[in-house]
């Protein structure tokens, strides 16, 4: 088989409940629903983190985000960066002869040219390097050159560039990482997309806008799939669609975005299922079943690098210490993935191992709830974060001022869930299973110490 093309679509803050397939038609996603029915839909697919930049680093490196140095979303402090010693999926596929492109959101090195996507394995880049952009008053980076807004809606800009990239490289194998920022804040969409949801009279204005953003993005995916068909590329193109983390909930009054997410506990920012269990749709007619199969394997973001490199006919260099494993045979239905522990942890600034951490082992999941004192930002960092999103040159170097002083109180007890019986995490079994809870807590603490040692080595190198 010739090398497949790889289209990796990563959206921003979208949960299972944002698909018409799963929400009974609360919002409209006909293209994504079709993609699920034409390929494979994963039911236990996990992000590498509960927030954006660490999750993206995990997907692109096959390693836990702490190991890569990308531990938070704060690009102004350099906490979004994938360390220069890391090799990305684009690096490895480029070595296999692929043309590589990134369209959309990067957020793994907003400052310093060494962290630019063109220096991290991507031949071509059109997008923005920070965490978000206005959907109309945007400013983009095209291989290092500034591109000002031209009146188009940003989601449409990314669709157009994805179509152009595919057409340019149709005679060679290509890897396109298409990172739509929809439906991330700010909640903006064309009026003709919003109005049908307003007329339903059942949603807040925030949810109407958010569902409209998803609908517009779904139309973009439709256009891209049609391009693959028209160019004769659909049969041997791996198309994958996922989200960086769970849906963003919150906001006040009519701009509240809290909405249906299949009953999962939590949302973006926390390590309950609602924050880290994310959709994955996969289609590759030449290499995978295309019968609308549902895959119940527990697959993690770190698994995709070795899986896709193998699909491309390559091999992961032996010196790369990956956390993920090649899942291709299991996805094909030719065996099962061996059970192994998976881990998550996230808070603001320096990681705090006893806050917002989780481990899954088989059907069991241990959660260390978030500690409020570890989750907040200073007003100065909030202001710098806002300025950077518009990429107007207000900051060119990361801030090296000390982190805010924090006093972390005694953590609450860890919680234990059996996800096979209780996927919504409603029944804490820690008291009923004390030995299991203690064993998993020890494993989680050991993992955290290991990955933190690697992260501190990166800090020392800086």
Short mmCIF file of C-alpha atoms in Angstrom, two decimals:
data_model
loop_
_atom_site.label_atom_id
_atom_site.label_comp_id
_atom_site.label_asym_id
_atom_site.label_seq_id
_atom_site.Cartn_x
_atom_site.Cartn_y
_atom_site.Cartn_z
CA UNK A 1 0.00 0.00 0.00
CA UNK A 2 1.27 3.48 -0.82
CA UNK A 3 1.75 5.91 2.01
CA UNK A 4 -1.58 7.38 3.13
CA UNK A 5 -2.22 11.08 3.39
CA UNK A 6 -3.03 12.16 6.95
CA UNK A 7 -5.61 14.83 7.77
CA UNK A 8 -5.61 15.45 11.51
CA UNK A 9 -8.47 17.77 12.46
CA UNK A 10 -8.21 19.09 16.01
CA UNK A 11 -10.95 21.39 17.27
CA UNK A 12 -11.07 23.44 20.44
CA UNK A 13 -13.27 22.80 23.51
CA UNK A 14 -15.78 20.44 21.89
CA UNK A 15 -17.31 17.53 23.79
CA UNK A 16 -19.23 14.40 22.87
CA UNK A 17 -22.43 16.28 23.65
CA UNK A 18 -21.71 18.78 20.87
CA UNK A 19 -22.33 16.18 18.15
CA UNK A 20 -25.81 15.67 16.75
CA UNK A 21 -24.96 11.98 16.80
CA UNK A 22 -24.82 12.04 20.60
CA UNK A 23 -27.17 14.85 21.59
CA UNK A 24 -30.36 13.90 19.79
CA UNK A 25 -30.21 16.88 17.45
CA UNK A 26 -29.66 19.67 19.98
CA UNK A 27 -27.18 21.03 17.47
CA UNK A 28 -26.52 20.14 13.85
CA UNK A 29 -23.33 18.32 12.79
CA UNK A 30 -24.38 16.35 9.69
CA UNK A 31 -20.86 16.02 8.29
CA UNK A 32 -19.37 14.75 11.54
CA UNK A 33 -22.29 12.37 12.00
CA UNK A 34 -21.66 11.06 8.49
CA UNK A 35 -17.95 10.67 9.22
CA UNK A 36 -18.74 8.59 12.30
CA UNK A 37 -21.06 6.35 10.29
CA UNK A 38 -18.53 6.01 7.46
CA UNK A 39 -15.55 5.15 9.66
CA UNK A 40 -14.83 4.42 13.30
CA UNK A 41 -16.17 6.28 16.32
CA UNK A 42 -14.21 5.95 19.57
CA UNK A 43 -16.16 5.84 22.81
CA UNK A 44 -13.24 5.85 25.27
CA UNK A 45 -10.80 8.29 23.75
CA UNK A 46 -8.77 10.56 25.99
CA UNK A 47 -6.95 13.83 25.61
CA UNK A 48 -3.52 14.28 27.15
CA UNK A 49 -4.75 17.12 29.36
CA UNK A 50 -7.83 18.99 30.51
CA UNK A 51 -6.61 22.18 28.79
CA UNK A 52 -5.30 23.20 25.42
CA UNK A 53 -1.53 23.66 25.14
CA UNK A 54 -0.55 20.61 27.23
CA UNK A 55 -3.05 18.46 25.34
CA UNK A 56 -1.68 19.56 21.97
CA UNK A 57 1.89 18.88 23.08
CA UNK A 58 0.88 15.37 24.13
CA UNK A 59 -0.78 14.68 20.77
CA UNK A 60 2.16 15.98 18.74
CA UNK A 61 4.94 14.24 20.72
CA UNK A 62 3.41 10.98 21.98
CA UNK A 63 4.53 11.96 25.50
CA UNK A 64 2.87 13.27 28.64
CA UNK A 65 2.83 17.08 28.58
CA UNK A 66 4.95 17.47 31.72
CA UNK A 67 7.81 15.71 29.95
CA UNK A 68 7.60 18.18 27.05
CA UNK A 69 7.53 21.33 29.17
CA UNK A 70 4.07 22.37 27.92
CA UNK A 71 2.27 22.45 31.25
CA UNK A 72 -0.14 25.40 30.96
CA UNK A 73 -1.77 27.79 28.51
CA UNK A 74 0.29 30.84 29.58
CA UNK A 75 2.38 31.62 26.51
CA UNK A 76 3.54 34.85 28.14
CA UNK A 77 5.49 32.76 30.62
CA UNK A 78 6.56 30.15 28.08
CA UNK A 79 4.49 27.46 29.77
CA UNK A 80 2.88 26.47 26.46
CA UNK A 81 6.15 25.52 24.77
CA UNK A 82 7.13 22.11 23.49
CA UNK A 83 10.78 21.86 24.53
CA UNK A 84 13.28 22.13 21.70
CA UNK A 85 14.66 18.68 22.45
CA UNK A 86 11.30 17.09 21.57
CA UNK A 87 10.48 15.69 18.13
CA UNK A 88 6.98 16.25 16.83
CA UNK A 89 4.73 14.13 14.66
CA UNK A 90 5.51 16.56 11.85
CA UNK A 91 9.25 15.97 12.31
CA UNK A 92 8.81 12.21 12.02
CA UNK A 93 6.42 12.26 9.07
CA UNK A 94 8.60 14.77 7.24
CA UNK A 95 11.47 12.29 7.60
CA UNK A 96 9.23 9.72 5.89
CA UNK A 97 8.86 11.97 2.84
CA UNK A 98 5.64 13.78 3.76
CA UNK A 99 4.82 17.39 2.95
CA UNK A 100 3.76 18.79 6.33
CA UNK A 101 1.41 21.65 7.09
CA UNK A 102 -0.27 23.30 10.05
CA UNK A 103 -3.37 25.40 9.51
CA UNK A 104 -5.00 27.12 12.47
CA UNK A 105 -4.04 27.23 16.14
CA UNK A 106 -0.55 26.31 17.33
CA UNK A 107 -0.30 27.29 21.04
CA UNK A 108 2.88 25.34 21.65
CA UNK A 109 5.29 28.27 21.49
CA UNK A 110 3.81 31.72 20.89
CA UNK A 111 7.03 33.64 21.51
CA UNK A 112 10.62 33.13 20.27
CA UNK A 113 11.23 32.10 16.64
CA UNK A 114 12.80 28.80 17.75
CA UNK A 115 9.33 27.61 18.72
CA UNK A 116 7.63 28.64 15.49
CA UNK A 117 5.77 25.77 13.73
CA UNK A 118 8.13 26.06 10.75
CA UNK A 119 10.95 25.12 13.13
CA UNK A 120 9.00 22.21 14.64
CA UNK A 121 8.58 20.05 11.56
CA UNK A 122 5.87 21.92 9.63
CA UNK A 123 6.89 22.98 6.11
CA UNK A 124 3.91 25.32 5.86
CA UNK A 125 2.01 27.30 8.48
CA UNK A 126 -0.98 29.61 8.28
CA UNK A 127 -2.56 30.40 11.60
CA UNK A 128 -1.87 31.95 14.98
CA UNK A 129 0.61 30.90 17.61
CA UNK A 130 -1.28 31.79 20.80
CA UNK A 131 -4.41 30.53 22.47
CA UNK A 132 -7.22 32.37 20.67
CA UNK A 133 -8.08 34.98 18.08
CA UNK A 134 -11.04 37.16 17.24
CA UNK A 135 -12.99 35.45 14.45
CA UNK A 136 -13.29 38.64 12.40
CA UNK A 137 -10.54 41.03 13.53
CA UNK A 138 -7.83 38.39 13.30
CA UNK A 139 -4.17 38.63 12.45
CA UNK A 140 -2.42 35.51 11.22
CA UNK A 141 1.08 34.26 10.57
CA UNK A 142 1.90 32.74 7.19
CA UNK A 143 5.35 31.14 7.43
CA UNK A 144 6.52 34.07 9.54
CA UNK A 145 4.79 36.86 7.60
CA UNK A 146 1.84 38.77 9.07
CA UNK A 147 -1.53 38.37 7.35
CA UNK A 148 -4.17 40.96 8.32
CA UNK A 149 -7.90 40.33 8.45
CA UNK A 150 -9.69 40.51 5.10
CA UNK A 151 -13.34 40.35 6.20
CA UNK A 152 -13.68 36.57 6.16
CA UNK A 153 -14.81 34.53 9.16
CA UNK A 154 -11.75 32.82 10.63
CA UNK A 155 -13.12 29.28 10.44
CA UNK A 156 -13.69 29.81 6.72
CA UNK A 157 -10.11 31.08 6.32
CA UNK A 158 -8.79 27.85 7.78
CA UNK A 159 -11.09 25.73 5.62
CA UNK A 160 -9.96 27.56 2.49
CA UNK A 161 -6.29 27.10 3.35
CA UNK A 162 -6.78 23.39 4.14
CA UNK A 163 -8.39 22.87 0.75
CA UNK A 164 -5.53 24.76 -0.92
CA UNK A 165 -2.88 22.73 0.92
CA UNK A 166 -4.46 19.45 -0.16
CA UNK A 167 -4.66 20.60 -3.77
CA UNK A 168 -1.04 21.79 -3.78
CA UNK A 169 0.27 18.48 -2.51
CA UNK A 170 -2.06 16.02 -4.20
CA UNK A 171 0.83 14.36 -6.09
CA UNK A 172 2.79 13.47 -2.93
CA UNK A 173 2.04 12.12 0.55
CA UNK A 174 1.03 14.88 2.93
CA UNK A 175 0.27 15.44 6.60
CA UNK A 176 -2.04 18.33 7.47
CA UNK A 177 -2.69 19.27 11.07
CA UNK A 178 -5.86 21.35 10.77
CA UNK A 179 -6.47 23.04 14.12
CA UNK A 180 -9.78 24.87 14.02
CA UNK A 181 -10.13 27.18 17.02
CA UNK A 182 -13.91 26.79 17.01
CA UNK A 183 -15.81 26.63 19.29
CA UNK A 184 -13.33 28.35 21.64
CA UNK A 185 -14.02 31.84 23.00
CA UNK A 186 -14.77 34.51 21.73
CA UNK A 187 -18.21 33.21 20.84
CA UNK A 188 -18.68 34.69 17.37
CA UNK A 189 -20.40 33.27 14.33
CA UNK A 190 -22.19 34.52 11.19
CA UNK A 191 -25.70 35.68 12.00
CA UNK A 192 -27.29 33.25 9.56
CA UNK A 193 -25.77 30.39 11.54
CA UNK A 194 -26.86 31.75 14.94
CA UNK A 195 -30.44 32.67 14.12
CA UNK A 196 -31.85 29.12 13.71
CA UNK A 197 -30.73 28.28 17.24
CA UNK A 198 -32.19 31.49 18.65
CA UNK A 199 -35.51 30.66 17.03
CA UNK A 200 -35.64 27.36 18.90
CA UNK A 201 -36.01 29.34 22.13
CA UNK A 202 -34.30 26.69 24.23
CA UNK A 203 -30.69 27.91 24.56
CA UNK A 204 -28.82 30.83 26.05
CA UNK A 205 -27.29 33.29 23.59
CA UNK A 206 -23.89 31.84 24.46
CA UNK A 207 -24.94 28.32 23.52
CA UNK A 208 -26.68 29.57 20.35
CA UNK A 209 -23.44 31.18 19.22
CA UNK A 210 -21.36 28.19 20.19
CA UNK A 211 -23.59 25.75 18.32
CA UNK A 212 -23.48 28.09 15.33
CA UNK A 213 -19.68 28.05 15.44
CA UNK A 214 -19.75 24.26 15.40
CA UNK A 215 -22.21 24.23 12.51
CA UNK A 216 -19.96 26.49 10.45
CA UNK A 217 -16.95 24.32 11.21
CA UNK A 218 -18.95 21.22 10.22
CA UNK A 219 -19.63 22.87 6.84
CA UNK A 220 -15.89 23.39 6.49
CA UNK A 221 -15.19 19.72 7.12
CA UNK A 222 -17.81 18.91 4.49
CA UNK A 223 -15.96 21.09 1.99
CA UNK A 224 -12.64 19.41 2.79
CA UNK A 225 -14.07 15.90 2.46
CA UNK A 226 -15.56 16.90 -0.89
CA UNK A 227 -12.11 18.09 -1.98
CA UNK A 228 -10.62 14.69 -1.10
CA UNK A 229 -13.34 13.04 -3.18
CA UNK A 230 -12.91 15.33 -6.18
CA UNK A 231 -9.12 14.84 -6.22
CA UNK A 232 -9.41 11.07 -5.88
CA UNK A 233 -7.64 11.10 -2.50
CA UNK A 234 -10.38 9.93 -0.14
CA UNK A 235 -9.59 6.20 -0.36
CA UNK A 236 -6.04 6.51 0.95
CA UNK A 237 -6.37 9.46 3.30
CA UNK A 238 -6.51 9.00 7.06
CA UNK A 239 -9.09 11.49 8.30
CA UNK A 240 -9.24 11.96 12.04
CA UNK A 241 -11.35 14.40 14.01
CA UNK A 242 -10.97 15.13 17.70
CA UNK A 243 -10.98 17.89 20.31
CA UNK A 244 -8.15 19.11 22.52
CA UNK A 245 -10.19 18.81 25.72
CA UNK A 246 -13.76 18.78 26.96
CA UNK A 247 -16.25 21.62 26.52
CA UNK A 248 -15.83 24.98 28.22
CA UNK A 249 -18.67 25.58 30.67
CA UNK A 250 -19.52 28.73 32.59
CA UNK A 251 -20.14 32.37 31.89
CA UNK A 252 -22.86 34.56 33.31
CA UNK A 253 -26.47 35.11 32.38
CA UNK A 254 -27.39 34.76 28.74
CA UNK A 255 -23.76 34.16 27.74
CA UNK A 256 -23.49 31.01 29.86
CA UNK A 257 -22.16 28.12 27.77
CA UNK A 258 -22.97 25.25 30.14
CA UNK A 259 -24.76 22.67 28.04
CA UNK A 260 -25.40 18.98 27.43
CA UNK A 261 -22.33 16.72 27.48
CA UNK A 262 -23.78 13.22 27.77
CA UNK A 263 -23.88 13.47 31.56
CA UNK A 264 -20.12 13.34 32.06
CA UNK A 265 -18.83 14.93 35.25
CA UNK A 266 -16.84 18.13 34.89
CA UNK A 267 -15.74 20.03 31.81
CA UNK A 268 -12.66 21.75 30.42
CA UNK A 269 -10.04 22.29 33.08
CA UNK A 270 -10.70 19.31 35.34
CA UNK A 271 -9.64 15.68 35.09
CA UNK A 272 -13.09 14.17 35.44
CA UNK A 273 -14.39 12.49 32.29
CA UNK A 274 -16.07 15.67 31.03
CA UNK A 275 -12.69 17.38 30.86
CA UNK A 276 -10.53 14.66 29.30
CA UNK A 277 -12.74 12.11 27.49
CA UNK A 278 -13.04 13.59 24.01
CA UNK A 279 -14.51 12.52 20.67
CA UNK A 280 -12.47 10.77 18.02
CA UNK A 281 -13.74 9.94 14.55
CA UNK A 282 -11.42 8.06 12.21
CA UNK A 283 -11.75 7.11 8.55
CA UNK A 284 -9.24 5.45 6.25
CA UNK A 285 -11.02 3.35 3.60
CA UNK A 286 -7.83 1.74 2.30
CA UNK A 287 -6.60 0.71 5.71
CA UNK A 288 -9.48 0.43 8.19
CA UNK A 289 -13.03 -0.93 8.31
CA UNK A 290 -15.56 1.65 7.10
CA UNK A 291 -18.75 0.21 8.48
CA UNK A 292 -19.54 2.75 11.17
CA UNK A 293 -17.89 0.64 13.85
CA UNK A 294 -17.74 1.90 17.42
CA UNK A 295 -14.37 1.29 19.07
CA UNK A 296 -14.35 0.81 22.84
CA UNK A 297 -10.57 0.59 23.19
CA UNK A 298 -9.08 3.06 25.66
CA UNK A 299 -6.96 5.20 23.34
CA UNK A 300 -4.96 8.21 24.54
CA UNK A 301 -3.55 11.23 22.68
CA UNK A 302 -0.03 9.86 23.18
CA UNK A 303 -0.94 6.76 21.14
CA UNK A 304 -1.49 8.64 17.89
CA UNK A 305 2.13 9.46 17.09
CA UNK A 306 3.33 5.84 17.00
CA UNK A 307 0.07 4.73 15.37
CA UNK A 308 0.25 7.24 12.53
CA UNK A 309 3.97 6.84 11.96
CA UNK A 310 3.43 3.12 11.49
CA UNK A 311 0.46 3.75 9.18
CA UNK A 312 2.82 5.92 7.13
CA UNK A 313 5.22 3.00 6.78
CA UNK A 314 7.77 4.38 9.21
CA UNK A 315 9.13 3.47 12.60
CA UNK A 316 9.55 5.61 15.70
CA UNK A 317 13.25 6.16 16.44
CA UNK A 318 14.39 3.94 19.29
CA UNK A 319 15.75 6.87 21.29
CA UNK A 320 12.32 8.46 21.66
CA UNK A 321 10.87 7.45 25.02
CA UNK A 322 7.17 7.55 24.17
CA UNK A 323 4.31 7.19 26.61
CA UNK A 324 1.95 6.12 23.84
CA UNK A 325 1.79 2.81 21.99
CA UNK A 326 0.94 1.78 18.45
CA UNK A 327 -2.81 1.13 18.46
CA UNK A 328 -3.25 0.34 14.77
CA UNK A 329 -3.93 -3.40 15.13
CA UNK A 330 -6.45 -2.84 17.90
CA UNK A 331 -8.22 -0.17 15.87
CA UNK A 332 -8.41 -2.61 12.97
CA UNK A 333 -10.01 -5.16 15.30
CA UNK A 334 -6.94 -7.41 15.14
CA UNK A 335 -6.35 -7.85 18.87
CA UNK A 336 -6.70 -5.68 21.92
CA UNK A 337 -4.57 -2.97 23.45
CA UNK A 338 -2.86 -4.20 26.59
CA UNK A 339 -4.12 -2.52 29.73
CA UNK A 340 -1.68 0.01 31.10
CA UNK A 341 -2.05 2.99 33.40
CA UNK A 342 -2.85 6.44 31.98
CA UNK A 343 -2.23 9.67 33.89
CA UNK A 344 -3.35 13.31 33.92
CA UNK A 345 -2.51 16.38 35.99
CA UNK A 346 -2.97 20.10 35.45
CA UNK A 347 -3.01 23.32 37.43
CA UNK A 348 -1.73 26.86 36.94
CA UNK A 349 1.99 27.66 37.10
CA UNK A 350 4.27 25.02 38.65
CA UNK A 351 2.48 21.65 38.76
CA UNK A 352 1.03 20.58 42.11
CA UNK A 353 0.79 16.81 42.14
CA UNK A 354 -1.99 16.57 44.70
CA UNK A 355 -4.31 18.87 42.72
CA UNK A 356 -6.44 18.00 39.69
CA UNK A 357 -4.73 14.70 38.95
CA UNK A 358 -6.07 11.35 37.79
CA UNK A 359 -5.05 7.84 36.89
CA UNK A 360 -6.94 5.22 34.92
CA UNK A 361 -6.05 1.54 35.19
CA UNK A 362 -8.38 -0.85 33.43
CA UNK A 363 -11.93 0.11 34.40
CA UNK A 364 -10.77 1.94 37.51
CA UNK A 365 -10.07 5.65 37.78
CA UNK A 366 -8.59 7.54 40.72
CA UNK A 367 -9.16 11.30 40.92
CA UNK A 368 -7.43 13.86 43.11
CA UNK A 369 -9.83 16.83 43.00
CA UNK A 370 -8.63 20.29 42.03
CA UNK A 371 -7.44 22.52 44.88
CA UNK A 372 -8.73 26.06 44.38
CA UNK A 373 -5.49 27.71 45.50
CA UNK A 374 -3.58 26.03 42.66
CA UNK A 375 -5.96 27.00 39.86
CA UNK A 376 -5.98 30.82 39.77
CA UNK A 377 -4.04 33.45 37.79
CA UNK A 378 -2.76 36.86 38.76
CA UNK A 379 -4.32 39.94 37.21
CA UNK A 380 -0.99 40.72 35.54
CA UNK A 381 -0.82 37.34 33.85
CA UNK A 382 -4.44 37.61 32.76
CA UNK A 383 -3.71 41.00 31.18
CA UNK A 384 -0.58 39.74 29.42
CA UNK A 385 -2.47 36.68 28.20
CA UNK A 386 -5.18 38.90 26.69
CA UNK A 387 -2.66 41.17 24.96
CA UNK A 388 -0.78 38.24 23.46
CA UNK A 389 -3.88 36.74 21.88
CA UNK A 390 -4.02 39.60 19.42
CA UNK A 391 -0.33 39.16 18.50
CA UNK A 392 0.33 42.85 17.94
CA UNK A 393 3.95 42.75 19.08
CA UNK A 394 3.22 43.95 22.62
CA UNK A 395 5.43 41.18 24.01
CA UNK A 396 8.35 39.50 22.30
CA UNK A 397 9.93 37.55 25.15
CA UNK A 398 8.50 35.40 27.91
CA UNK A 399 8.12 36.90 31.37
CA UNK A 400 10.59 35.63 33.91
CA UNK A 401 9.16 37.31 36.99
CA UNK A 402 8.55 35.01 39.96
CA UNK A 403 5.34 33.04 40.11
CA UNK A 404 2.76 34.22 42.62
CA UNK A 405 3.24 32.83 46.11
CA UNK A 406 0.70 30.14 46.93
CA UNK A 407 -0.14 28.19 50.01
CA UNK A 408 -1.57 24.80 49.08
CA UNK A 409 -3.79 23.38 51.82
CA UNK A 410 -4.16 19.75 52.75
CA UNK A 411 -5.67 18.04 49.70
CA UNK A 412 -9.09 16.43 49.89
CA UNK A 413 -9.25 12.63 49.83
CA UNK A 414 -8.77 10.91 46.49
CA UNK A 415 -11.88 9.50 44.84
CA UNK A 416 -12.20 6.15 43.11
CA UNK A 417 -14.61 5.20 40.34
CA UNK A 418 -15.38 2.09 38.33
CA UNK A 419 -15.93 3.52 34.86
CA UNK A 420 -17.39 0.30 33.48
CA UNK A 421 -20.28 0.58 35.95
CA UNK A 422 -20.21 4.32 36.56
CA UNK A 423 -18.88 6.29 33.56
CA UNK A 424 -20.50 9.46 34.89
CA UNK A 425 -18.38 9.29 38.09
CA UNK A 426 -21.23 9.57 40.54
CA UNK A 427 -20.26 6.91 43.08
CA UNK A 428 -16.98 7.26 44.97
CA UNK A 429 -15.72 3.78 45.89
CA UNK A 430 -12.53 4.78 47.72
CA UNK A 431 -13.91 3.75 51.12
CA UNK A 432 -15.16 0.43 49.75
CA UNK A 433 -11.86 -0.34 47.95
CA UNK A 434 -9.15 1.08 50.24
CA UNK A 435 -6.33 -1.18 49.04
CA UNK A 436 -6.98 -0.39 45.38
CA UNK A 437 -7.26 3.33 46.12
CA UNK A 438 -4.00 3.33 48.05
CA UNK A 439 -2.15 1.40 45.35
CA UNK A 440 -3.37 3.69 42.58
CA UNK A 441 -2.56 6.79 44.63
CA UNK A 442 0.99 5.56 45.09
CA UNK A 443 1.31 4.89 41.35
CA UNK A 444 -0.01 8.37 40.53
CA UNK A 445 2.44 10.01 42.92
CA UNK A 446 5.34 8.00 41.48
CA UNK A 447 4.40 8.98 37.93
CA UNK A 448 4.16 12.63 38.89
CA UNK A 449 7.61 12.61 40.47
CA UNK A 450 9.04 11.01 37.31
CA UNK A 451 7.55 13.43 34.80
CA UNK A 452 8.28 16.43 37.01
CA UNK A 453 11.95 15.44 37.10
CA UNK A 454 12.00 15.66 33.29
CA UNK A 455 10.20 18.98 33.31
CA UNK A 456 12.61 20.48 35.83
CA UNK A 457 15.48 19.42 33.60
CA UNK A 458 13.94 21.52 30.80
CA UNK A 459 13.64 24.50 33.16
CA UNK A 460 17.29 24.15 34.14
CA UNK A 461 18.27 24.10 30.45
CA UNK A 462 16.48 27.41 29.88
#
